Amino acid sequence: MAELSYHVENGESNKGSMSKELWNNNGSGRTAQNLSTSLMRKKSDPMLVSNVRYEMLRNFLSNLQQVILGTKLAVLFPAIPLAIAADFYNFGRPWIFALSLLGLTPLAERVSFLTEQIAYYTGPTVGGLLNATCGNATELIIALFALYRNKIHVLKYSLLGSILSNLLLVLGTSLLCGGLANIKKEQRYDRKQADVNSLLLLLGLLCHMLPLMFRYAAAPGVLVADSTLQLSRASSIVMLVAYIGYIFFQLKTHRQIFESQEEDDEDEEKAVIGFWSGFSWLVGMTLIIALLSEYVVGTIEAASETWGISISFISIILIPIVGNAAEHAGAIIFAFKNKLDISLGVALGSATQISMFAVPLCVVVGWMMRVQMDLDFSLLETGCLALTIVVVAFTLQDGTSHYLKGVILCLCYTAIAACFFVHNVPAPLDQTSVKMGLKPPSAFSA
Amino acid sequence: MASLQEPLWLLENGNLKGPNKEIRHHGRTAHNKSSSSLRKKSDLTLVSKVRCGLLRQFLTNLQEVFLGTKLSVLFPAIPLAVLAQSYGFAREWVFALSLLGLTPLAERVSFLTEQLACYTGPTVGGLLNATCGNATELIIAIFALSQHKIDVVKYSLLGSVLSNLLLVLGTSLFCGGIANLRKEQKYDRRQADVNSLLLLLGLLCHSLPLLFRLAGAAPTAETTDPTLQLSRASSIVMLIAYLSYLVFQLFTHRQLFEAQEESEDEDGVSEEEPVIGFWSGLIWLIGMTAVISLLSEYVVGTIEDASSSWGISVSFISIILLPIVGNAAEHAGAIIFAFKNKLDISLGVALGSATQISMFVVPLCVIVSWIMGIKMDLNFNLLETGSLALSIIAVAFTLQDGTSHYMKGLVLLLLYIVIGACFFLSQTPLNQANSGLKIPPETIFRV
């Protein structure tokens, strides 16, 4: 018992610096995403707990400490009860929005930690699958709530913003910081992983552009809403098939391309919490995420009006920054250490997951719920996505990096953020007239 | 006079020929090297007959500046243009003569900038070249802005970018490929990659206002046009990118951009010693800039008359004719270096110019017009932005493997010809009062 407590109390054996090569030892399904968020962990302080006498209580408290305090983001945890209190006592709705957003940040990171812990017990493949589906749990839950509330534009914007944030902001800051920190060394990464992700993103782009061009190409007067919807649903199935193929590629046949280059000393092969406790924590945290997401989706219009910022800006820029904060910090830290493969794996893997899994999943769920969600993200958004994917694919296709690449990607993100900042689209709440600022072609004015 | 013999010898000999040692970092970018190939050795005998030493120096200076280039045959066009303007000749003559006069002036300004760079050191020299390298285009653009001809500005800058990317690069790759059919032509792709990336960022900043406008954002009466705000913010972004590019090019990653000049036997233009003094160079530079301004004013003022009397659209003149004139010297230089299989320099010239115009001159014009209260935005309309997008993608793809052959050059040239044909036939009326042309989208989106 003492030995077990010792392991549990010592928290994670890594001090946030380097990790050993993991794949060959027991292959615990640790993808780049898991590695990056592991940097946000900190070693739990055993002294506090060892004072408590009863072992069961001690285990429970260690468990609690491990889960709640095991991250540097734990300072934001008080925002969760505050958000619930704000909703209960009817504070200003923008406050509920802001507090919910703040509360989501550490929760997203904890879910990733718990997923990783569970992966130790289930083996590499299921662990990889778990990560592939739950890696972006926050975005997925927000999207499903928006779908449920029929706020299709919020849904589309937030998913698009997640992709843009991963491709430009996370990647750009990583390359910039890594380039500045390693200015004398040559920075290389394996371009095969980047190529696979770019290819999947291009497929996603095609699936988005087809309904858009379909709508534009229709002769005026012909109703195409039905055809675009059917096309979107078929394309979503195609995208899901592509994603399954990618998972198969990544976890089974071509695993070696995606192995992170971790030859250092520390190993995290021991899980720090038990399987069932991890599982119950995961379920509990997902419920809290669901609650906060419901607040976020419900109060977004009120926040937008009060703060004077357009809904598109909040959905495309603010919400993804919050949802991605932990991965973002991790990617930057790995770039500082010149381990670009991991940073790229985080950023590109997230973007691919959202583009090829979360978006078509929402279309399919919308199909089942009889909500008219299609893949037509309207001209401005699809144009931004197209140019982003082209710029990123071009940036990553030579296998080396320097800080100017990071600067350019960050500036691209700034330009897109400025675009959506000035984009004042009225937010229709009923689903039939959701055009996101797209007027019919006959009304073009300049 | 014996005591003055040596510096005089240096002055009179013009550019020293002979084998070129490793070039020190005199801020000689590829830009400078290419136009230096148009220089010729001054003829000494004419000047050495003059008796008085001071007069001899002055005349040498004059000869160096005026006759030191093969393009100097076009110099008489300048006084002719001034005459034509003051005596009220037909406007299209003023236009044509001003255009012809601008060609050698652009080259001389580049020469003078290079000479000054010998005195100021590599970094300032590089900066000087980075800003004044496209002085002609910049001055034409600012004059057009002051006369409220915003579409002339947009067209001429766009045409400059297209001309550099497709025409200069295409002819260089083509001629270089034909001349070096047996050899393998390689260049360092990292420089090309950096430039392509900057051009893609510029493309994004141009596309956003266009898509914004197409998506139906109508400017309301009481608030500022959001497209204009977005363009101004994007211009600041582009200028920041250009600054970082300069830091990258001149300070931290200098080794990527050093021209490969290890051994060079025939075209030994070793310019480590400047041929004119610093102050005389500066004075000449200011004088020539003033003459360029004058001719640019004529050009901008008479462009509509030339267009209507020759029957060519203003868009064609701005996009095709003006940039060919402004770029003639660099163009010739790039081709010559491609003949010698020194593709890095040709690429440096063409891509560097395109990047400079796209990321420096265009946003600078937007900022200047913001200060002047003119509504210039980055929305270059669908046809122009589409041409730009396809050109950038074609060039980025062409240059991304690090080798070259004549077929690449041929394809880029044909791209330019197609775009030229497109603008030749595009007869949209010139609208001077507001911010640019409107091509009715129904005609484009109709099946």
PDB file of C-alpha atoms in Angstrom, chain A residues 159-304:
ATOM      1  CA  LEU A 159     -15.118  25.221 -35.876  1.00  0.00           C
ATOM      2  CA  LEU A 160     -13.592  27.328 -38.622  1.00  0.00           C
ATOM      3  CA  GLY A 161     -11.897  29.496 -36.030  1.00  0.00           C
ATOM      4  CA  SER A 162     -10.460  26.420 -34.388  1.00  0.00           C
ATOM      5  CA  ILE A 163      -8.903  25.289 -37.634  1.00  0.00           C
ATOM      6  CA  LEU A 164      -7.517  28.750 -38.370  1.00  0.00           C
ATOM      7  CA  SER A 165      -6.191  29.118 -34.841  1.00  0.00           C
ATOM      8  CA  ASN A 166      -4.389  25.788 -34.989  1.00  0.00           C
ATOM      9  CA  LEU A 167      -2.959  26.337 -38.435  1.00  0.00           C
ATOM     10  CA  LEU A 168      -1.880  29.944 -38.071  1.00  0.00           C
ATOM     11  CA  LEU A 169      -1.689  30.995 -34.451  1.00  0.00           C
ATOM     12  CA  VAL A 170      -0.362  27.875 -32.750  1.00  0.00           C
ATOM     13  CA  LEU A 171       1.906  26.932 -35.633  1.00  0.00           C
ATOM     14  CA  GLY A 172       3.032  30.503 -36.209  1.00  0.00           C
ATOM     15  CA  THR A 173       3.945  31.263 -32.625  1.00  0.00           C
ATOM     16  CA  SER A 174       5.706  27.911 -32.322  1.00  0.00           C
ATOM     17  CA  LEU A 175       7.798  28.504 -35.417  1.00  0.00           C
ATOM     18  CA  LEU A 176       8.490  32.082 -34.364  1.00  0.00           C
ATOM     19  CA  CYS A 177       9.574  31.273 -30.822  1.00  0.00           C
ATOM     20  CA  GLY A 178      11.475  28.219 -31.945  1.00  0.00           C
ATOM     21  CA  GLY A 179      13.209  30.191 -34.650  1.00  0.00           C
ATOM     22  CA  LEU A 180      14.225  32.985 -32.333  1.00  0.00           C
ATOM     23  CA  ALA A 181      15.432  30.611 -29.640  1.00  0.00           C
ATOM     24  CA  ASN A 182      17.421  28.470 -32.058  1.00  0.00           C
ATOM     25  CA  ILE A 183      18.606  31.153 -34.357  1.00  0.00           C
ATOM     26  CA  LYS A 184      22.016  29.642 -34.863  1.00  0.00           C
ATOM     27  CA  LYS A 185      20.934  26.086 -35.430  1.00  0.00           C
ATOM     28  CA  GLU A 186      19.207  24.607 -38.378  1.00  0.00           C
ATOM     29  CA  GLN A 187      15.703  23.571 -37.619  1.00  0.00           C
ATOM     30  CA  ARG A 188      14.460  20.504 -39.373  1.00  0.00           C
ATOM     31  CA  TYR A 189      11.367  18.392 -39.116  1.00  0.00           C
ATOM     32  CA  ASP A 190      10.003  15.409 -40.908  1.00  0.00           C
ATOM     33  CA  ARG A 191       7.886  16.690 -43.705  1.00  0.00           C
ATOM     34  CA  LYS A 192       6.005  13.464 -44.316  1.00  0.00           C
ATOM     35  CA  GLN A 193       3.714  14.057 -41.383  1.00  0.00           C
ATOM     36  CA  ALA A 194       3.098  17.631 -42.493  1.00  0.00           C
ATOM     37  CA  ASP A 195       2.366  16.425 -46.007  1.00  0.00           C
ATOM     38  CA  VAL A 196      -0.263  13.925 -44.909  1.00  0.00           C
ATOM     39  CA  ASN A 197      -2.026  16.546 -42.829  1.00  0.00           C
ATOM     40  CA  SER A 198      -1.891  19.137 -45.617  1.00  0.00           C
ATOM     41  CA  LEU A 199      -3.413  16.647 -48.002  1.00  0.00           C
ATOM     42  CA  LEU A 200      -6.293  15.894 -45.667  1.00  0.00           C
ATOM     43  CA  LEU A 201      -6.901  19.586 -45.123  1.00  0.00           C
ATOM     44  CA  LEU A 202      -7.031  20.111 -48.879  1.00  0.00           C
ATOM     45  CA  LEU A 203      -9.632  17.378 -49.172  1.00  0.00           C
ATOM     46  CA  GLY A 204     -11.629  19.128 -46.476  1.00  0.00           C
ATOM     47  CA  LEU A 205     -11.276  22.384 -48.355  1.00  0.00           C
ATOM     48  CA  LEU A 206     -12.636  20.798 -51.517  1.00  0.00           C
ATOM     49  CA  CYS A 207     -15.601  19.453 -49.611  1.00  0.00           C
ATOM     50  CA  HIS A 208     -16.294  22.949 -48.286  1.00  0.00           C
ATOM     51  CA  MET A 209     -15.900  24.680 -51.597  1.00  0.00           C
ATOM     52  CA  LEU A 210     -18.183  22.432 -53.579  1.00  0.00           C
ATOM     53  CA  PRO A 211     -21.428  23.477 -51.853  1.00  0.00           C
ATOM     54  CA  LEU A 212     -20.303  27.092 -51.954  1.00  0.00           C
ATOM     55  CA  MET A 213     -19.581  27.086 -55.673  1.00  0.00           C
ATOM     56  CA  PHE A 214     -22.668  25.009 -56.280  1.00  0.00           C
ATOM     57  CA  ARG A 215     -24.737  27.753 -54.730  1.00  0.00           C
ATOM     58  CA  TYR A 216     -23.030  30.448 -56.762  1.00  0.00           C
ATOM     59  CA  ALA A 217     -23.212  28.550 -60.004  1.00  0.00           C
ATOM     60  CA  ALA A 218     -26.935  28.071 -59.840  1.00  0.00           C
ATOM     61  CA  ALA A 219     -28.972  30.067 -62.274  1.00  0.00           C
ATOM     62  CA  PRO A 220     -30.795  32.840 -60.475  1.00  0.00           C
ATOM     63  CA  GLY A 221     -34.164  31.742 -59.253  1.00  0.00           C
ATOM     64  CA  VAL A 222     -33.325  28.105 -58.837  1.00  0.00           C
ATOM     65  CA  LEU A 223     -33.542  26.906 -55.251  1.00  0.00           C
ATOM     66  CA  VAL A 224     -30.475  24.942 -54.374  1.00  0.00           C
ATOM     67  CA  ALA A 225     -30.738  24.719 -50.627  1.00  0.00           C
ATOM     68  CA  ASP A 226     -31.874  21.143 -50.803  1.00  0.00           C
ATOM     69  CA  SER A 227     -29.179  20.021 -53.204  1.00  0.00           C
ATOM     70  CA  THR A 228     -26.459  21.749 -51.218  1.00  0.00           C
ATOM     71  CA  LEU A 229     -27.643  20.020 -48.103  1.00  0.00           C
ATOM     72  CA  GLN A 230     -27.556  16.616 -49.720  1.00  0.00           C
ATOM     73  CA  LEU A 231     -24.158  17.366 -51.201  1.00  0.00           C
ATOM     74  CA  SER A 232     -22.904  18.438 -47.777  1.00  0.00           C
ATOM     75  CA  ARG A 233     -24.148  15.278 -46.152  1.00  0.00           C
ATOM     76  CA  ALA A 234     -22.534  13.091 -48.763  1.00  0.00           C
ATOM     77  CA  SER A 235     -19.298  15.038 -48.471  1.00  0.00           C
ATOM     78  CA  SER A 236     -19.364  14.614 -44.699  1.00  0.00           C
ATOM     79  CA  ILE A 237     -19.457  10.877 -45.082  1.00  0.00           C
ATOM     80  CA  VAL A 238     -16.516  11.142 -47.453  1.00  0.00           C
ATOM     81  CA  MET A 239     -14.616  13.218 -44.926  1.00  0.00           C
ATOM     82  CA  LEU A 240     -15.313  10.738 -42.140  1.00  0.00           C
ATOM     83  CA  VAL A 241     -14.095   7.899 -44.322  1.00  0.00           C
ATOM     84  CA  ALA A 242     -10.921   9.891 -44.990  1.00  0.00           C
ATOM     85  CA  TYR A 243     -10.457  10.460 -41.298  1.00  0.00           C
ATOM     86  CA  ILE A 244     -10.857   6.772 -40.520  1.00  0.00           C
ATOM     87  CA  GLY A 245      -8.282   6.059 -43.192  1.00  0.00           C
ATOM     88  CA  TYR A 246      -5.970   8.573 -41.571  1.00  0.00           C
ATOM     89  CA  ILE A 247      -6.398   6.979 -38.136  1.00  0.00           C
ATOM     90  CA  PHE A 248      -5.631   3.604 -39.602  1.00  0.00           C
ATOM     91  CA  PHE A 249      -2.576   5.046 -41.316  1.00  0.00           C
ATOM     92  CA  GLN A 250      -1.392   6.780 -38.190  1.00  0.00           C
ATOM     93  CA  LEU A 251      -1.954   4.040 -35.650  1.00  0.00           C
ATOM     94  CA  LYS A 252      -1.420   0.851 -37.573  1.00  0.00           C
ATOM     95  CA  THR A 253       0.433   0.797 -40.828  1.00  0.00           C
ATOM     96  CA  HIS A 254       2.688   3.853 -40.861  1.00  0.00           C
ATOM     97  CA  ARG A 255       3.150   4.418 -37.188  1.00  0.00           C
ATOM     98  CA  GLN A 256       6.825   5.249 -37.569  1.00  0.00           C
ATOM     99  CA  ILE A 257       6.149   8.462 -39.376  1.00  0.00           C
ATOM    100  CA  PHE A 258       4.254   9.819 -36.417  1.00  0.00           C
ATOM    101  CA  GLU A 259       6.519   8.687 -33.633  1.00  0.00           C
ATOM    102  CA  SER A 260       7.784  11.647 -31.753  1.00  0.00           C
ATOM    103  CA  GLN A 261      11.527  11.863 -31.456  1.00  0.00           C
ATOM    104  CA  GLU A 262      11.881  11.294 -27.745  1.00  0.00           C
ATOM    105  CA  GLU A 263      15.166   9.667 -26.851  1.00  0.00           C
ATOM    106  CA  ASP A 264      15.606  11.319 -23.486  1.00  0.00           C
ATOM    107  CA  ASP A 265      15.635   9.942 -20.008  1.00  0.00           C
ATOM    108  CA  GLU A 266      12.380  10.407 -18.277  1.00  0.00           C
ATOM    109  CA  ASP A 267       9.574   7.953 -18.746  1.00  0.00           C
ATOM    110  CA  GLU A 268       5.957   8.343 -17.986  1.00  0.00           C
ATOM    111  CA  GLU A 269       4.932   4.831 -18.325  1.00  0.00           C
ATOM    112  CA  LYS A 270       3.205   4.671 -15.024  1.00  0.00           C
ATOM    113  CA  ALA A 271      -0.211   6.141 -14.756  1.00  0.00           C
ATOM    114  CA  VAL A 272      -0.728   8.262 -11.713  1.00  0.00           C
ATOM    115  CA  ILE A 273      -4.370   7.551 -11.060  1.00  0.00           C
ATOM    116  CA  GLY A 274      -6.350   4.385 -11.243  1.00  0.00           C
ATOM    117  CA  PHE A 275      -8.410   3.443 -14.251  1.00  0.00           C
ATOM    118  CA  TRP A 276     -11.831   3.771 -12.687  1.00  0.00           C
ATOM    119  CA  SER A 277     -11.013   6.982 -10.855  1.00  0.00           C
ATOM    120  CA  GLY A 278      -9.659   8.400 -14.072  1.00  0.00           C
ATOM    121  CA  PHE A 279     -12.742   7.302 -15.907  1.00  0.00           C
ATOM    122  CA  SER A 280     -15.114   8.823 -13.376  1.00  0.00           C
ATOM    123  CA  TRP A 281     -13.128  12.041 -13.333  1.00  0.00           C
ATOM    124  CA  LEU A 282     -13.350  12.116 -17.103  1.00  0.00           C
ATOM    125  CA  VAL A 283     -17.092  11.682 -17.091  1.00  0.00           C
ATOM    126  CA  GLY A 284     -17.461  14.337 -14.407  1.00  0.00           C
ATOM    127  CA  MET A 285     -15.303  16.850 -16.185  1.00  0.00           C
ATOM    128  CA  THR A 286     -17.064  16.278 -19.444  1.00  0.00           C
ATOM    129  CA  LEU A 287     -20.324  17.074 -17.713  1.00  0.00           C
ATOM    130  CA  ILE A 288     -18.918  20.317 -16.377  1.00  0.00           C
ATOM    131  CA  ILE A 289     -17.580  21.171 -19.812  1.00  0.00           C
ATOM    132  CA  ALA A 290     -21.038  20.523 -21.187  1.00  0.00           C
ATOM    133  CA  LEU A 291     -22.561  22.854 -18.604  1.00  0.00           C
ATOM    134  CA  LEU A 292     -20.104  25.654 -19.278  1.00  0.00           C
ATOM    135  CA  SER A 293     -20.472  25.208 -23.017  1.00  0.00           C
ATOM    136  CA  GLU A 294     -24.178  25.597 -22.671  1.00  0.00           C
ATOM    137  CA  TYR A 295     -23.605  28.875 -20.859  1.00  0.00           C
ATOM    138  CA  VAL A 296     -21.182  30.026 -23.529  1.00  0.00           C
ATOM    139  CA  VAL A 297     -23.504  29.233 -26.411  1.00  0.00           C
ATOM    140  CA  GLY A 298     -26.465  30.746 -24.631  1.00  0.00           C
ATOM    141  CA  THR A 299     -24.870  34.044 -23.723  1.00  0.00           C
ATOM    142  CA  ILE A 300     -22.790  34.729 -26.779  1.00  0.00           C
ATOM    143  CA  GLU A 301     -25.161  37.250 -28.311  1.00  0.00           C
ATOM    144  CA  ALA A 302     -25.500  39.180 -25.095  1.00  0.00           C
ATOM    145  CA  ALA A 303     -21.742  39.331 -24.685  1.00  0.00           C
ATOM    146  CA  SER A 304     -21.346  40.445 -28.265  1.00  0.00           C
TER     147      SER A 304
END
